[in-house]
Amino acid sequence: MKDIVIVLDNALAPSHCEEVMTEVQFTGFQICHLAPYSCRLSPIEAIWSAVKTDIKQHLRENYNMLMRGDPAGILTQKEFRLHFLENTANVAIKVFTTQICLHSANHVHKHYPGAMQLDDMPFGS
């Protein structure tokens, strides 16, 4: 059992693992904590945020049509909604442009000096 390593992120769910790992049957296990995650250092977060915003806007604008279902009456409500959501996602993914990638990378780049100095990053700004 000495070669077993349990890797934990910083989420609240695994926070009780350390208590459990003190039990006899876990003697020799090691716990490894991942470094804290920061969306400020991940450019994909801003990109997916833009895609999700586009999807939500489209859903709001077409809510009544989505609830009514297939006007031709061919598809079930479930099939119609899945088809609608797939089309919505295919349109929203076009938000993923070179320009937004560059913007996201530049946004992340400005936070690296503070991260390298282990500065605290305020949440939500």
JSON list of C-alpha atoms in Angstrom, two decimals, residues 8-125:
[
{"chain": "A", "resi": 8, "resn": "LEU", "atom": "CA", "xyz": [-7.00, 15.72, -4.35]},
{"chain": "A", "resi": 9, "resn": "ASP", "atom": "CA", "xyz": [-8.00, 19.05, -5.79]},
{"chain": "A", "resi": 10, "resn": "ASN", "atom": "CA", "xyz": [-9.05, 21.95, -3.59]},
{"chain": "A", "resi": 11, "resn": "ALA", "atom": "CA", "xyz": [-12.78, 21.35, -3.83]},
{"chain": "A", "resi": 12, "resn": "LEU", "atom": "CA", "xyz": [-14.79, 20.99, -0.65]},
{"chain": "A", "resi": 13, "resn": "ALA", "atom": "CA", "xyz": [-15.99, 17.45, -1.43]},
{"chain": "A", "resi": 14, "resn": "PRO", "atom": "CA", "xyz": [-12.69, 15.66, -0.75]},
{"chain": "A", "resi": 15, "resn": "SER", "atom": "CA", "xyz": [-11.94, 17.75, 2.35]},
{"chain": "A", "resi": 16, "resn": "HIS", "atom": "CA", "xyz": [-12.80, 14.84, 4.66]},
{"chain": "A", "resi": 17, "resn": "CYS", "atom": "CA", "xyz": [-10.33, 12.51, 2.94]},
{"chain": "A", "resi": 18, "resn": "GLU", "atom": "CA", "xyz": [-7.52, 13.52, 5.27]},
{"chain": "A", "resi": 19, "resn": "GLU", "atom": "CA", "xyz": [-9.59, 12.40, 8.28]},
{"chain": "A", "resi": 20, "resn": "VAL", "atom": "CA", "xyz": [-10.45, 9.08, 6.62]},
{"chain": "A", "resi": 21, "resn": "MET", "atom": "CA", "xyz": [-6.84, 8.49, 5.62]},
{"chain": "A", "resi": 22, "resn": "THR", "atom": "CA", "xyz": [-5.82, 8.36, 9.30]},
{"chain": "A", "resi": 23, "resn": "GLU", "atom": "CA", "xyz": [-7.66, 5.04, 9.68]},
{"chain": "A", "resi": 24, "resn": "VAL", "atom": "CA", "xyz": [-5.50, 1.92, 9.98]},
{"chain": "A", "resi": 25, "resn": "GLN", "atom": "CA", "xyz": [-6.47, 0.38, 6.63]},
{"chain": "A", "resi": 26, "resn": "PHE", "atom": "CA", "xyz": [-5.00, 3.43, 4.85]},
{"chain": "A", "resi": 27, "resn": "THR", "atom": "CA", "xyz": [-1.59, 3.27, 6.52]},
{"chain": "A", "resi": 28, "resn": "GLY", "atom": "CA", "xyz": [1.07, 3.99, 3.91]},
{"chain": "A", "resi": 29, "resn": "PHE", "atom": "CA", "xyz": [-1.20, 5.86, 1.51]},
{"chain": "A", "resi": 30, "resn": "GLN", "atom": "CA", "xyz": [0.01, 9.29, 0.48]},
{"chain": "A", "resi": 31, "resn": "ILE", "atom": "CA", "xyz": [-2.11, 12.34, -0.24]},
{"chain": "A", "resi": 32, "resn": "CYS", "atom": "CA", "xyz": [-1.04, 14.83, -2.87]},
{"chain": "A", "resi": 33, "resn": "HIS", "atom": "CA", "xyz": [-2.90, 18.15, -3.15]},
{"chain": "A", "resi": 34, "resn": "LEU", "atom": "CA", "xyz": [-3.07, 19.90, -6.50]},
{"chain": "A", "resi": 35, "resn": "ALA", "atom": "CA", "xyz": [-2.17, 23.55, -6.60]},
{"chain": "A", "resi": 36, "resn": "PRO", "atom": "CA", "xyz": [-5.12, 25.94, -6.30]},
{"chain": "A", "resi": 37, "resn": "TYR", "atom": "CA", "xyz": [-6.91, 26.53, -9.57]},
{"chain": "A", "resi": 38, "resn": "SER", "atom": "CA", "xyz": [-7.30, 30.04, -10.87]},
{"chain": "A", "resi": 39, "resn": "CYS", "atom": "CA", "xyz": [-9.55, 30.85, -13.80]},
{"chain": "A", "resi": 40, "resn": "ARG", "atom": "CA", "xyz": [-7.49, 34.02, -14.23]},
{"chain": "A", "resi": 41, "resn": "LEU", "atom": "CA", "xyz": [-4.60, 31.84, -15.41]},
{"chain": "A", "resi": 42, "resn": "SER", "atom": "CA", "xyz": [-6.64, 29.76, -17.85]},
{"chain": "A", "resi": 43, "resn": "PRO", "atom": "CA", "xyz": [-7.53, 31.47, -21.14]},
{"chain": "A", "resi": 44, "resn": "ILE", "atom": "CA", "xyz": [-10.12, 28.82, -22.03]},
{"chain": "A", "resi": 45, "resn": "GLU", "atom": "CA", "xyz": [-12.32, 30.04, -19.16]},
{"chain": "A", "resi": 46, "resn": "ALA", "atom": "CA", "xyz": [-12.99, 33.40, -20.84]},
{"chain": "A", "resi": 47, "resn": "ILE", "atom": "CA", "xyz": [-13.57, 31.73, -24.19]},
{"chain": "A", "resi": 48, "resn": "TRP", "atom": "CA", "xyz": [-16.11, 29.23, -22.83]},
{"chain": "A", "resi": 49, "resn": "SER", "atom": "CA", "xyz": [-17.76, 32.02, -20.89]},
{"chain": "A", "resi": 50, "resn": "ALA", "atom": "CA", "xyz": [-18.37, 33.86, -24.18]},
{"chain": "A", "resi": 51, "resn": "VAL", "atom": "CA", "xyz": [-19.73, 30.69, -25.80]},
{"chain": "A", "resi": 52, "resn": "LYS", "atom": "CA", "xyz": [-22.05, 29.99, -22.85]},
{"chain": "A", "resi": 53, "resn": "THR", "atom": "CA", "xyz": [-23.27, 33.60, -22.87]},
{"chain": "A", "resi": 54, "resn": "ASP", "atom": "CA", "xyz": [-24.17, 33.27, -26.55]},
{"chain": "A", "resi": 55, "resn": "ILE", "atom": "CA", "xyz": [-26.04, 30.00, -25.90]},
{"chain": "A", "resi": 56, "resn": "LYS", "atom": "CA", "xyz": [-27.98, 31.49, -22.99]},
{"chain": "A", "resi": 57, "resn": "GLN", "atom": "CA", "xyz": [-28.96, 34.53, -25.04]},
{"chain": "A", "resi": 58, "resn": "HIS", "atom": "CA", "xyz": [-30.20, 32.33, -27.88]},
{"chain": "A", "resi": 59, "resn": "LEU", "atom": "CA", "xyz": [-32.20, 30.18, -25.44]},
{"chain": "A", "resi": 60, "resn": "ARG", "atom": "CA", "xyz": [-33.82, 33.29, -23.91]},
{"chain": "A", "resi": 61, "resn": "GLU", "atom": "CA", "xyz": [-34.72, 34.68, -27.33]},
{"chain": "A", "resi": 62, "resn": "ASN", "atom": "CA", "xyz": [-36.23, 31.37, -28.50]},
{"chain": "A", "resi": 63, "resn": "TYR", "atom": "CA", "xyz": [-37.73, 30.08, -25.25]},
{"chain": "A", "resi": 64, "resn": "ASN", "atom": "CA", "xyz": [-41.35, 30.02, -26.50]},
{"chain": "A", "resi": 65, "resn": "MET", "atom": "CA", "xyz": [-40.42, 28.15, -29.67]},
{"chain": "A", "resi": 66, "resn": "LEU", "atom": "CA", "xyz": [-38.35, 25.67, -27.66]},
{"chain": "A", "resi": 67, "resn": "MET", "atom": "CA", "xyz": [-41.26, 25.02, -25.30]},
{"chain": "A", "resi": 68, "resn": "ARG", "atom": "CA", "xyz": [-43.82, 24.61, -28.12]},
{"chain": "A", "resi": 69, "resn": "GLY", "atom": "CA", "xyz": [-41.77, 21.92, -29.82]},
{"chain": "A", "resi": 70, "resn": "ASP", "atom": "CA", "xyz": [-41.57, 20.77, -33.42]},
{"chain": "A", "resi": 71, "resn": "PRO", "atom": "CA", "xyz": [-44.00, 22.82, -35.54]},
{"chain": "A", "resi": 72, "resn": "ALA", "atom": "CA", "xyz": [-44.21, 19.94, -38.05]},
{"chain": "A", "resi": 73, "resn": "GLY", "atom": "CA", "xyz": [-45.07, 17.49, -35.25]},
{"chain": "A", "resi": 74, "resn": "ILE", "atom": "CA", "xyz": [-42.51, 14.96, -36.48]},
{"chain": "A", "resi": 75, "resn": "LEU", "atom": "CA", "xyz": [-40.04, 15.04, -33.59]},
{"chain": "A", "resi": 76, "resn": "THR", "atom": "CA", "xyz": [-40.82, 14.26, -29.98]},
{"chain": "A", "resi": 77, "resn": "GLN", "atom": "CA", "xyz": [-40.33, 17.12, -27.53]},
{"chain": "A", "resi": 78, "resn": "LYS", "atom": "CA", "xyz": [-37.08, 15.53, -26.37]},
{"chain": "A", "resi": 79, "resn": "GLU", "atom": "CA", "xyz": [-35.78, 15.05, -29.94]},
{"chain": "A", "resi": 80, "resn": "PHE", "atom": "CA", "xyz": [-36.77, 18.59, -30.87]},
{"chain": "A", "resi": 81, "resn": "ARG", "atom": "CA", "xyz": [-35.01, 20.08, -27.86]},
{"chain": "A", "resi": 82, "resn": "LEU", "atom": "CA", "xyz": [-31.85, 18.05, -28.42]},
{"chain": "A", "resi": 83, "resn": "HIS", "atom": "CA", "xyz": [-31.79, 19.09, -32.07]},
{"chain": "A", "resi": 84, "resn": "PHE", "atom": "CA", "xyz": [-32.41, 22.72, -31.09]},
{"chain": "A", "resi": 85, "resn": "LEU", "atom": "CA", "xyz": [-29.63, 22.69, -28.48]},
{"chain": "A", "resi": 86, "resn": "GLU", "atom": "CA", "xyz": [-27.19, 21.05, -30.87]},
{"chain": "A", "resi": 87, "resn": "ASN", "atom": "CA", "xyz": [-27.88, 23.72, -33.49]},
{"chain": "A", "resi": 88, "resn": "THR", "atom": "CA", "xyz": [-27.57, 26.43, -30.84]},
{"chain": "A", "resi": 89, "resn": "ALA", "atom": "CA", "xyz": [-24.19, 25.08, -29.72]},
{"chain": "A", "resi": 90, "resn": "ASN", "atom": "CA", "xyz": [-22.96, 24.85, -33.31]},
{"chain": "A", "resi": 91, "resn": "VAL", "atom": "CA", "xyz": [-23.82, 28.52, -33.86]},
{"chain": "A", "resi": 92, "resn": "ALA", "atom": "CA", "xyz": [-22.39, 29.63, -30.50]},
{"chain": "A", "resi": 93, "resn": "ILE", "atom": "CA", "xyz": [-19.07, 27.90, -31.11]},
{"chain": "A", "resi": 94, "resn": "LYS", "atom": "CA", "xyz": [-18.46, 30.46, -33.85]},
{"chain": "A", "resi": 95, "resn": "VAL", "atom": "CA", "xyz": [-17.82, 32.94, -31.02]},
{"chain": "A", "resi": 96, "resn": "PHE", "atom": "CA", "xyz": [-14.55, 31.03, -30.64]},
{"chain": "A", "resi": 97, "resn": "THR", "atom": "CA", "xyz": [-12.47, 33.27, -32.93]},
{"chain": "A", "resi": 98, "resn": "THR", "atom": "CA", "xyz": [-8.81, 34.14, -33.24]},
{"chain": "A", "resi": 99, "resn": "GLN", "atom": "CA", "xyz": [-9.63, 37.56, -31.78]},
{"chain": "A", "resi": 100, "resn": "ILE", "atom": "CA", "xyz": [-11.21, 36.16, -28.60]},
{"chain": "A", "resi": 101, "resn": "CYS", "atom": "CA", "xyz": [-8.33, 33.71, -28.22]},
{"chain": "A", "resi": 102, "resn": "LEU", "atom": "CA", "xyz": [-5.84, 36.57, -28.41]},
{"chain": "A", "resi": 103, "resn": "HIS", "atom": "CA", "xyz": [-7.89, 38.67, -25.99]},
{"chain": "A", "resi": 104, "resn": "SER", "atom": "CA", "xyz": [-8.10, 35.77, -23.52]},
{"chain": "A", "resi": 105, "resn": "ALA", "atom": "CA", "xyz": [-4.37, 35.05, -23.75]},
{"chain": "A", "resi": 106, "resn": "ASN", "atom": "CA", "xyz": [-3.56, 38.73, -23.16]},
{"chain": "A", "resi": 107, "resn": "HIS", "atom": "CA", "xyz": [-5.94, 38.87, -20.20]},
{"chain": "A", "resi": 108, "resn": "VAL", "atom": "CA", "xyz": [-4.28, 35.83, -18.63]},
{"chain": "A", "resi": 109, "resn": "HIS", "atom": "CA", "xyz": [-0.80, 37.17, -19.37]},
{"chain": "A", "resi": 110, "resn": "LYS", "atom": "CA", "xyz": [-1.37, 40.25, -17.21]},
{"chain": "A", "resi": 111, "resn": "HIS", "atom": "CA", "xyz": [-2.02, 38.02, -14.15]},
{"chain": "A", "resi": 112, "resn": "TYR", "atom": "CA", "xyz": [1.14, 35.92, -14.47]},
{"chain": "A", "resi": 113, "resn": "PRO", "atom": "CA", "xyz": [3.56, 38.29, -12.69]},
{"chain": "A", "resi": 114, "resn": "GLY", "atom": "CA", "xyz": [1.39, 38.30, -9.57]},
{"chain": "A", "resi": 115, "resn": "ALA", "atom": "CA", "xyz": [0.95, 34.53, -9.73]},
{"chain": "A", "resi": 116, "resn": "MET", "atom": "CA", "xyz": [4.71, 34.04, -10.01]},
{"chain": "A", "resi": 117, "resn": "GLN", "atom": "CA", "xyz": [5.12, 36.14, -6.87]},
{"chain": "A", "resi": 118, "resn": "LEU", "atom": "CA", "xyz": [2.36, 34.08, -5.17]},
{"chain": "A", "resi": 119, "resn": "ASP", "atom": "CA", "xyz": [0.21, 37.18, -4.71]},
{"chain": "A", "resi": 120, "resn": "ASP", "atom": "CA", "xyz": [-3.40, 36.66, -3.69]},
{"chain": "A", "resi": 121, "resn": "MET", "atom": "CA", "xyz": [-5.86, 37.03, -6.55]},
{"chain": "A", "resi": 122, "resn": "PRO", "atom": "CA", "xyz": [-9.12, 38.64, -5.54]},
{"chain": "A", "resi": 123, "resn": "PHE", "atom": "CA", "xyz": [-12.18, 36.60, -6.40]},
{"chain": "A", "resi": 124, "resn": "GLY", "atom": "CA", "xyz": [-14.74, 38.02, -8.83]},
{"chain": "A", "resi": 125, "resn": "SER", "atom": "CA", "xyz": [-12.85, 40.94, -10.32]}
]
